[in-house]
mmCIF file of C-alpha atoms and ligand atoms in Angstrom:
data_model
loop_
_atom_site.group_PDB
_atom_site.id
_atom_site.type_symbol
_atom_site.label_atom_id
_atom_site.label_comp_id
_atom_site.label_asym_id
_atom_site.label_seq_id
_atom_site.Cartn_x
_atom_site.Cartn_y
_atom_site.Cartn_z
ATOM 1 C CA UNK M 1 -65.757 366.698 13.143
ATOM 2 C CA UNK M 2 -65.545 368.786 9.971
ATOM 3 C CA UNK M 3 -63.932 366.701 7.322
ATOM 4 C CA UNK M 4 -61.907 368.827 4.878
ATOM 5 C CA UNK M 5 -59.440 366.274 3.724
ATOM 6 C CA UNK M 6 -59.469 362.858 2.033
ATOM 7 C CA UNK M 7 -56.641 360.308 1.673
ATOM 8 C CA UNK M 8 -56.951 358.056 -1.346
ATOM 9 C CA UNK M 9 -54.428 355.217 -1.224
ATOM 10 C CA UNK M 10 -53.579 354.238 -4.895
ATOM 11 C CA UNK M 11 -50.071 352.759 -4.502
ATOM 12 C CA UNK M 12 -50.907 349.040 -4.528
ATOM 13 C CA UNK M 13 -49.812 346.480 -6.996
ATOM 14 C CA UNK M 14 -53.173 345.599 -8.433
ATOM 15 C CA UNK M 15 -52.333 342.017 -8.862
ATOM 16 C CA UNK M 16 -55.879 340.870 -9.398
ATOM 17 C CA UNK M 17 -55.954 343.020 -12.513
ATOM 18 C CA UNK M 18 -52.687 341.655 -13.976
ATOM 19 C CA UNK M 19 -51.564 341.803 -16.723
ATOM 20 C CA UNK M 20 -53.229 345.201 -17.565
ATOM 21 C CA UNK M 21 -51.791 346.752 -14.324
ATOM 22 C CA UNK M 22 -48.252 346.117 -15.584
ATOM 23 C CA UNK M 23 -48.719 349.533 -17.258
ATOM 24 C CA UNK M 24 -52.137 350.945 -16.260
ATOM 25 C CA UNK M 25 -52.817 351.604 -12.629
ATOM 26 C CA UNK M 26 -55.887 349.820 -11.438
ATOM 27 C CA UNK M 27 -57.271 353.127 -10.118
ATOM 28 C CA UNK M 28 -57.403 354.552 -13.642
ATOM 29 C CA UNK M 29 -59.436 351.677 -15.000
ATOM 30 C CA UNK M 30 -62.838 353.064 -16.218
ATOM 31 C CA UNK M 31 -66.381 352.586 -15.375
ATOM 32 C CA UNK M 32 -67.743 353.656 -18.722
ATOM 33 C CA UNK M 33 -65.692 356.850 -19.406
ATOM 34 C CA UNK M 34 -64.340 357.905 -15.990
ATOM 35 C CA UNK M 35 -61.615 356.276 -13.940
ATOM 36 C CA UNK M 36 -62.425 354.661 -10.642
ATOM 37 C CA UNK M 37 -60.458 357.377 -8.958
ATOM 38 C CA UNK M 38 -62.673 360.137 -10.276
ATOM 39 C CA UNK M 39 -65.798 358.575 -8.775
ATOM 40 C CA UNK M 40 -64.337 358.474 -5.319
ATOM 41 C CA UNK M 41 -62.951 362.088 -5.619
ATOM 42 C CA UNK M 42 -66.398 363.178 -6.704
ATOM 43 C CA UNK M 43 -67.928 361.358 -3.704
ATOM 44 C CA UNK M 44 -65.503 362.955 -1.318
ATOM 45 C CA UNK M 45 -66.046 366.411 -2.919
ATOM 46 C CA UNK M 46 -69.843 366.061 -2.583
ATOM 47 C CA UNK M 47 -69.342 365.463 1.170
ATOM 48 C CA UNK M 48 -67.489 368.747 1.582
ATOM 49 C CA UNK M 49 -63.947 367.580 1.246
ATOM 50 C CA UNK M 50 -61.733 370.342 -0.205
ATOM 51 C CA UNK M 51 -58.361 368.606 -0.446
ATOM 52 C CA UNK M 52 -57.651 365.222 -1.707
ATOM 53 C CA UNK M 53 -54.270 363.488 -1.106
ATOM 54 C CA UNK M 54 -53.668 360.646 -3.317
ATOM 55 C CA UNK M 55 -50.950 358.108 -2.288
ATOM 56 C CA UNK M 56 -49.178 356.864 -5.467
ATOM 57 C CA UNK M 57 -46.158 354.848 -6.238
ATOM 58 C CA UNK M 58 -43.188 355.159 -8.614
ATOM 59 C CA UNK M 59 -44.435 354.263 -12.065
ATOM 60 C CA UNK M 60 -47.895 355.413 -11.451
ATOM 61 C CA UNK M 61 -47.288 359.003 -12.773
ATOM 62 C CA UNK M 62 -50.358 358.675 -15.071
ATOM 63 C CA UNK M 63 -52.397 359.157 -11.795
ATOM 64 C CA UNK M 64 -51.091 362.654 -11.239
ATOM 65 C CA UNK M 65 -51.119 363.294 -14.955
ATOM 66 C CA UNK M 66 -54.763 362.755 -15.031
ATOM 67 C CA UNK M 67 -55.439 365.592 -12.552
ATOM 68 C CA UNK M 68 -53.229 368.174 -14.284
ATOM 69 C CA UNK M 69 -54.619 370.815 -16.625
ATOM 70 C CA UNK M 70 -54.682 369.526 -20.229
ATOM 71 C CA UNK M 71 -54.107 372.941 -21.824
ATOM 72 C CA UNK M 72 -53.396 371.825 -25.500
ATOM 73 C CA UNK M 73 -56.394 369.520 -25.587
ATOM 74 C CA UNK M 74 -58.688 372.195 -23.981
ATOM 75 C CA UNK M 75 -57.641 374.759 -26.574
ATOM 76 C CA UNK M 76 -58.262 372.353 -29.392
ATOM 77 C CA UNK M 77 -61.650 371.470 -28.042
ATOM 78 C CA UNK M 78 -62.435 375.147 -27.548
ATOM 79 C CA UNK M 79 -61.430 376.022 -31.123
ATOM 80 C CA UNK M 80 -63.618 373.256 -32.336
ATOM 81 C CA UNK M 81 -66.645 374.446 -30.260
ATOM 82 C CA UNK M 82 -66.699 371.167 -28.327
ATOM 83 C CA UNK M 83 -68.340 372.503 -25.206
ATOM 84 C CA UNK M 84 -69.478 369.168 -23.755
ATOM 85 C CA UNK M 85 -66.094 367.529 -24.112
ATOM 86 C CA UNK M 86 -64.409 370.599 -22.652
ATOM 87 C CA UNK M 87 -66.508 370.364 -19.562
ATOM 88 C CA UNK M 88 -65.580 366.599 -19.267
ATOM 89 C CA UNK M 89 -61.870 367.393 -19.582
ATOM 90 C CA UNK M 90 -62.013 370.094 -16.810
ATOM 91 C CA UNK M 91 -64.214 368.005 -14.463
ATOM 92 C CA UNK M 92 -61.540 365.989 -12.511
ATOM 93 C CA UNK M 93 -59.290 368.881 -11.644
ATOM 94 C CA UNK M 94 -62.316 371.102 -10.596
ATOM 95 C CA UNK M 95 -63.615 368.636 -8.001
ATOM 96 C CA UNK M 96 -61.173 369.467 -5.273
ATOM 97 C CA UNK M 97 -57.546 370.508 -4.698
ATOM 98 C CA UNK M 98 -55.607 367.290 -5.393
ATOM 99 C CA UNK M 99 -51.981 366.587 -4.159
ATOM 100 C CA UNK M 100 -49.880 363.582 -4.093
ATOM 101 C CA UNK M 101 -47.580 361.625 -1.669
ATOM 102 C CA UNK M 102 -45.450 358.652 -2.731
ATOM 103 C CA UNK M 103 -45.318 355.236 -1.050
ATOM 104 C CA UNK M 104 -41.997 353.945 -2.434
ATOM 105 C CA UNK M 105 -42.930 350.242 -1.589
ATOM 106 C CA UNK M 106 -46.376 348.636 -1.384
ATOM 107 C CA UNK M 107 -46.059 347.895 2.417
ATOM 108 C CA UNK M 108 -49.759 347.716 3.022
ATOM 109 C CA UNK M 109 -52.831 349.884 3.393
ATOM 110 C CA UNK M 110 -51.889 351.166 6.921
ATOM 111 C CA UNK M 111 -48.481 352.169 5.568
ATOM 112 C CA UNK M 112 -50.068 353.922 2.592
ATOM 113 C CA UNK M 113 -52.255 355.917 4.850
ATOM 114 C CA UNK M 114 -49.286 356.846 7.074
ATOM 115 C CA UNK M 115 -47.494 358.341 4.058
ATOM 116 C CA UNK M 116 -50.236 361.137 4.149
ATOM 117 C CA UNK M 117 -49.539 362.104 7.818
ATOM 118 C CA UNK M 118 -47.805 365.497 7.144
ATOM 119 C CA UNK M 119 -50.363 366.375 4.393
ATOM 120 C CA UNK M 120 -53.243 365.622 6.663
ATOM 121 C CA UNK M 121 -51.821 367.368 9.775
ATOM 122 C CA UNK M 122 -53.798 367.452 13.049
ATOM 123 C CA UNK M 123 -57.268 367.118 11.819
ATOM 124 C CA UNK M 124 -59.887 364.343 11.187
ATOM 125 C CA UNK M 125 -59.978 363.141 7.667
ATOM 126 C CA UNK M 126 -61.516 360.363 5.469
ATOM 127 C CA UNK M 127 -59.712 357.422 3.890
ATOM 128 C CA UNK M 128 -61.318 356.332 0.650
ATOM 129 C CA UNK M 129 -60.392 353.262 -1.310
ATOM 130 C CA UNK M 130 -60.927 353.751 -4.936
ATOM 131 C CA UNK M 131 -61.701 350.027 -5.689
ATOM 132 C CA UNK M 132 -64.863 350.220 -3.572
ATOM 133 C CA UNK M 133 -67.346 352.085 -5.681
ATOM 134 C CA UNK M 134 -70.663 352.990 -3.998
ATOM 135 C CA UNK M 135 -73.618 354.177 -6.037
ATOM 136 C CA UNK M 136 -76.089 356.278 -4.154
ATOM 137 C CA UNK M 137 -77.276 359.889 -3.670
ATOM 138 C CA UNK M 138 -76.386 361.293 -1.141
ATOM 139 C CA UNK M 139 -72.913 359.507 -1.403
ATOM 140 C CA UNK M 140 -71.663 357.143 1.398
ATOM 141 C CA UNK M 141 -69.100 359.690 2.617
ATOM 142 C CA UNK M 142 -71.844 362.381 2.948
ATOM 143 C CA UNK M 143 -73.904 359.938 5.023
ATOM 144 C CA UNK M 144 -70.910 359.082 7.152
ATOM 145 C CA UNK M 145 -69.994 362.622 7.838
ATOM 146 C CA UNK M 146 -73.430 363.157 9.401
ATOM 147 C CA UNK M 147 -72.932 360.098 11.686
ATOM 148 C CA UNK M 148 -69.462 361.203 12.584
ATOM 149 C CA UNK M 149 -70.899 364.621 13.564
ATOM 150 C CA UNK M 150 -73.711 363.089 15.603
ATOM 151 C CA UNK M 151 -71.369 360.633 17.491
ATOM 152 C CA UNK M 152 -68.365 362.975 17.551
ATOM 153 C CA UNK M 153 -66.154 360.065 16.659
ATOM 154 C CA UNK M 154 -64.631 358.105 13.774
ATOM 155 C CA UNK M 155 -66.879 356.088 11.472
ATOM 156 C CA UNK M 156 -66.131 353.009 9.437
ATOM 157 C CA UNK M 157 -68.470 352.061 6.497
ATOM 158 C CA UNK M 158 -69.763 348.492 6.666
ATOM 159 C CA UNK M 159 -72.158 346.330 4.617
ATOM 160 C CA UNK M 160 -74.042 343.176 5.653
ATOM 161 C CA UNK M 161 -72.952 340.332 3.406
ATOM 162 C CA UNK M 162 -74.091 336.675 3.281
ATOM 163 C CA UNK M 163 -72.257 334.623 5.989
ATOM 164 C CA UNK M 164 -70.795 332.351 3.287
ATOM 165 C CA UNK M 165 -68.597 335.117 2.163
ATOM 166 C CA UNK M 166 -67.610 337.065 5.357
ATOM 167 C CA UNK M 167 -64.249 335.175 5.689
ATOM 168 C CA UNK M 168 -62.897 337.202 2.719
ATOM 169 C CA UNK M 169 -63.434 340.497 4.540
ATOM 170 C CA UNK M 170 -62.578 342.583 7.617
ATOM 171 C CA UNK M 171 -65.474 342.112 9.990
ATOM 172 C CA UNK M 172 -66.851 344.363 12.783
ATOM 173 C CA UNK M 173 -67.789 343.282 16.245
ATOM 174 C CA UNK M 174 -70.415 346.035 17.147
ATOM 175 C CA UNK M 175 -73.249 346.741 19.410
ATOM 176 C CA UNK M 176 -76.252 348.525 17.739
ATOM 177 C CA UNK M 177 -76.772 352.041 18.910
ATOM 178 C CA UNK M 178 -79.296 353.474 16.360
ATOM 179 C CA UNK M 179 -80.609 352.693 12.832
ATOM 180 C CA UNK M 180 -77.602 351.488 10.817
ATOM 181 C CA UNK M 181 -75.081 352.590 13.493
ATOM 182 C CA UNK M 182 -73.112 350.261 15.716
ATOM 183 C CA UNK M 183 -70.594 350.998 18.345
ATOM 184 C CA UNK M 184 -67.408 348.983 17.495
ATOM 185 C CA UNK M 185 -65.895 346.709 20.134
ATOM 186 C CA UNK M 186 -63.530 344.917 17.895
ATOM 187 C CA UNK M 187 -62.467 344.131 14.316
ATOM 188 C CA UNK M 188 -61.259 340.911 12.870
ATOM 189 C CA UNK M 189 -59.503 340.463 9.528
ATOM 190 C CA UNK M 190 -60.798 337.596 7.392
ATOM 191 C CA UNK M 191 -62.204 335.489 10.230
ATOM 192 C CA UNK M 192 -63.353 331.820 9.621
ATOM 193 C CA UNK M 193 -67.090 331.830 9.290
ATOM 194 C CA UNK M 194 -67.551 330.075 12.800
ATOM 195 C CA UNK M 195 -65.500 332.799 14.459
ATOM 196 C CA UNK M 196 -66.848 335.804 12.614
ATOM 197 C CA UNK M 197 -68.412 338.192 15.272
ATOM 198 C CA UNK M 198 -70.989 339.439 12.758
ATOM 199 C CA UNK M 199 -71.704 339.631 8.959
ATOM 200 C CA UNK M 200 -70.945 343.347 8.893
ATOM 201 C CA UNK M 201 -68.031 343.599 6.601
ATOM 202 C CA UNK M 202 -65.684 346.593 6.224
ATOM 203 C CA UNK M 203 -66.041 348.699 3.141
ATOM 204 C CA UNK M 204 -63.303 351.149 2.020
ATOM 205 C CA UNK M 205 -64.527 354.390 3.625
ATOM 206 C CA UNK M 206 -63.069 355.448 7.017
ATOM 207 C CA UNK M 207 -63.534 358.735 8.894
ATOM 208 C CA UNK M 208 -60.702 358.874 11.345
ATOM 209 C CA UNK M 209 -59.107 361.141 14.013
ATOM 210 C CA UNK M 210 -55.527 362.158 13.358
ATOM 211 C CA UNK M 211 -54.455 359.912 16.246
ATOM 212 C CA UNK M 212 -54.563 357.031 13.820
ATOM 213 C CA UNK M 213 -51.140 358.099 12.551
ATOM 214 C CA UNK M 214 -49.471 357.515 15.987
ATOM 215 C CA UNK M 215 -51.225 354.169 16.073
ATOM 216 C CA UNK M 216 -49.917 353.172 12.680
ATOM 217 C CA UNK M 217 -46.372 354.343 13.555
ATOM 218 C CA UNK M 218 -46.246 351.965 16.405
ATOM 219 C CA UNK M 219 -47.435 348.920 14.537
ATOM 220 C CA UNK M 220 -44.872 346.202 13.624
ATOM 221 C CA UNK M 221 -45.149 344.891 10.127
ATOM 222 C CA UNK M 222 -46.997 341.505 9.931
ATOM 223 C CA UNK M 223 -45.524 338.260 8.600
ATOM 224 C CA UNK M 224 -45.830 339.603 5.083
ATOM 225 C CA UNK M 225 -44.007 342.750 5.928
ATOM 226 C CA UNK M 226 -47.170 344.822 5.546
ATOM 227 C CA UNK M 227 -48.594 347.371 7.992
ATOM 228 C CA UNK M 228 -52.406 346.786 7.993
ATOM 229 C CA UNK M 229 -54.877 349.484 8.576
ATOM 230 C CA UNK M 230 -56.964 347.079 10.719
ATOM 231 C CA UNK M 231 -54.084 346.780 13.215
ATOM 232 C CA UNK M 232 -53.999 350.564 13.429
ATOM 233 C CA UNK M 233 -57.700 350.759 14.012
ATOM 234 C CA UNK M 234 -57.553 348.127 16.749
ATOM 235 C CA UNK M 235 -54.876 350.228 18.547
ATOM 236 C CA UNK M 236 -57.021 353.352 18.010
ATOM 237 C CA UNK M 237 -59.941 351.624 19.653
ATOM 238 C CA UNK M 238 -58.128 351.449 22.990
ATOM 239 C CA UNK M 239 -58.568 355.225 23.520
ATOM 240 C CA UNK M 240 -61.076 356.376 20.910
ATOM 241 C CA UNK M 241 -64.639 355.391 20.206
ATOM 242 C CA UNK M 242 -65.282 354.082 16.661
ATOM 243 C CA UNK M 243 -68.592 353.534 15.084
ATOM 244 C CA UNK M 244 -69.691 351.311 12.136
ATOM 245 C CA UNK M 245 -72.218 352.706 9.706
ATOM 246 C CA UNK M 246 -74.179 350.455 7.375
ATOM 247 C CA UNK M 247 -74.441 352.987 4.448
ATOM 248 C CA UNK M 248 -77.312 353.226 2.031
ATOM 249 C CA UNK M 249 -76.200 352.372 -1.533
ATOM 250 C CA UNK M 250 -74.890 349.512 -3.677
ATOM 251 C CA UNK M 251 -71.169 348.621 -3.404
ATOM 252 C CA UNK M 252 -69.266 347.455 -6.388
ATOM 253 C CA UNK M 253 -65.893 345.851 -6.255
ATOM 254 C CA UNK M 254 -63.791 347.706 -8.832
ATOM 255 C CA UNK M 255 -60.612 345.870 -7.744
ATOM 256 C CA UNK M 256 -61.409 342.650 -9.736
ATOM 257 C CA UNK M 257 -62.178 342.157 -13.450
ATOM 258 C CA UNK M 258 -65.607 340.691 -12.958
ATOM 259 C CA UNK M 259 -66.480 343.290 -10.195
ATOM 260 C CA UNK M 260 -65.621 346.137 -12.621
ATOM 261 C CA UNK M 261 -67.655 344.433 -15.346
ATOM 262 C CA UNK M 262 -70.659 344.379 -12.996
ATOM 263 C CA UNK M 263 -70.083 347.958 -11.928
ATOM 264 C CA UNK M 264 -69.773 349.055 -15.547
ATOM 265 C CA UNK M 265 -73.080 347.374 -16.492
ATOM 266 C CA UNK M 266 -74.946 348.702 -13.549
ATOM 267 C CA UNK M 267 -73.731 352.335 -14.195
ATOM 268 C CA UNK M 268 -74.466 352.045 -17.920
ATOM 269 C CA UNK M 269 -78.030 350.921 -17.218
ATOM 270 C CA UNK M 270 -78.397 353.819 -14.786
ATOM 271 C CA UNK M 271 -76.968 356.555 -16.894
ATOM 272 C CA UNK M 272 -79.372 358.398 -19.140
ATOM 273 C CA UNK M 273 -77.015 358.603 -21.972
ATOM 274 C CA UNK M 274 -76.026 354.966 -22.023
ATOM 275 C CA UNK M 275 -79.043 353.020 -20.566
ATOM 276 C CA UNK M 276 -80.764 352.288 -23.885
ATOM 277 C CA UNK M 277 -77.552 350.921 -25.532
ATOM 278 C CA UNK M 278 -76.687 348.932 -22.322
ATOM 279 C CA UNK M 279 -80.084 347.349 -22.455
ATOM 280 C CA UNK M 280 -79.770 346.418 -26.054
ATOM 281 C CA UNK M 281 -76.380 344.814 -25.312
ATOM 282 C CA UNK M 282 -77.849 342.783 -22.557
ATOM 283 C CA UNK M 283 -80.672 341.722 -25.026
ATOM 284 C CA UNK M 284 -78.002 340.426 -27.369
ATOM 285 C CA UNK M 285 -76.899 337.952 -24.771
ATOM 286 C CA UNK M 286 -80.450 336.902 -23.922
ATOM 287 C CA UNK M 287 -80.022 333.733 -25.948
ATOM 288 C CA UNK M 288 -77.012 332.654 -23.922
ATOM 289 C CA UNK M 289 -78.978 333.105 -20.642
ATOM 290 C CA UNK M 290 -81.810 330.892 -22.116
ATOM 291 C CA UNK M 291 -79.263 328.187 -22.878
ATOM 292 C CA UNK M 292 -77.548 328.112 -19.613
HETATM 293 P P1 UTP N 1 -56.063 346.462 -2.361
HETATM 294 O O1 UTP N 1 -55.409 345.414 -1.664
HETATM 295 O O2 UTP N 1 -57.396 346.252 -2.896
HETATM 296 O O3 UTP N 1 -55.206 346.806 -3.711
HETATM 297 O O4 UTP N 1 -55.947 347.776 -1.660
HETATM 298 P P2 UTP N 1 -53.978 346.170 -4.391
HETATM 299 O O5 UTP N 1 -53.111 345.591 -3.294
HETATM 300 O O6 UTP N 1 -53.356 347.148 -5.350
HETATM 301 O O7 UTP N 1 -54.720 344.987 -5.251
HETATM 302 P P3 UTP N 1 -54.395 343.450 -5.337
HETATM 303 O O8 UTP N 1 -54.840 342.797 -4.026
HETATM 304 O O9 UTP N 1 -52.977 343.269 -5.503
HETATM 305 O O10 UTP N 1 -55.169 343.024 -6.522
HETATM 306 C C1 UTP N 1 -56.868 348.746 -1.671
HETATM 307 C C2 UTP N 1 -56.320 350.097 -1.980
HETATM 308 O O11 UTP N 1 -55.176 350.432 -1.236
HETATM 309 C C3 UTP N 1 -54.095 350.777 -2.021
HETATM 310 C C4 UTP N 1 -54.478 350.145 -3.486
HETATM 311 O O12 UTP N 1 -53.856 350.917 -4.421
HETATM 312 C C5 UTP N 1 -55.879 350.191 -3.458
HETATM 313 O O13 UTP N 1 -56.377 351.400 -3.977
HETATM 314 N N1 UTP N 1 -52.845 350.289 -1.409
HETATM 315 C C6 UTP N 1 -52.774 348.978 -0.982
HETATM 316 C C7 UTP N 1 -51.740 351.170 -1.310
HETATM 317 O O14 UTP N 1 -51.861 352.335 -1.637
HETATM 318 N N2 UTP N 1 -50.570 350.688 -0.824
HETATM 319 C C8 UTP N 1 -50.495 349.382 -0.451
HETATM 320 O O15 UTP N 1 -49.336 349.056 0.004
HETATM 321 C C9 UTP N 1 -51.581 348.560 -0.542
#
């Protein structure tokens, strides 16, 4: 299963980030100085992905603008001898070939993925959600590609979370087959704790065969009018093996304000050029910690 293409759904409403998402797409919110989207495009590129298909929506043109060449800015930086900044400006566009498809209405994650059907064609691909940011080297997608090659099947990323929170997530029912790898028997979306088949929760990285598109096409929208990816995966499971992979790395939820703050702090502490300042900011708040 050579994975050459990635689909990144970025057409959601971002309601948990209102009001800023009235005019700034959630996917362009930054961790330090790069948008969430850039972290996941880089993770896909590291895994050998050559083409990234971003699903956007009307009004989110700033997402495609971000990946266009910025000639005037580059000329200005070049004239000023700003080599470091020039490299940063060119970075996003150089990671992979990026194209865009439009989801006109936010009809669910499964529907967003379906919009990329023609762009993906008949080959396996990876779906990457930009609000799940995973810090690790090698990246989670690189790790998953290896598992997918070994098992010759689709792979879904999972992480073990405390049982008290699993009711907020998609959960996998799986049988262990090797270190970190489970054969998936079923999937449940947001189960009550007592009905959860495991505490392995689904994270936004899926290596899938192209047959997922036929499955998604045959799904009737749920009560809220949305087509869920989980329903497509359940249909896929009838004829295809799927594995869950407990990736190595820390996952951050970039889809909520406090999750993004946590990610920003963690990245700032890890990055050579920001760690000192990040530590001194934390020290400023030490008094608050002592009081609480
Ligand atoms: P989320 O459910 O986390 O994003 O979907 P959201 O719906 O934008 O956020 P909230 O819940 O309202 O705060 C995960 C990813 O799937 C995309 C989102 O843009 C996000 O990157 N998505 C979701 C779509 O592209 N289309 C959809 O219809 C739904």
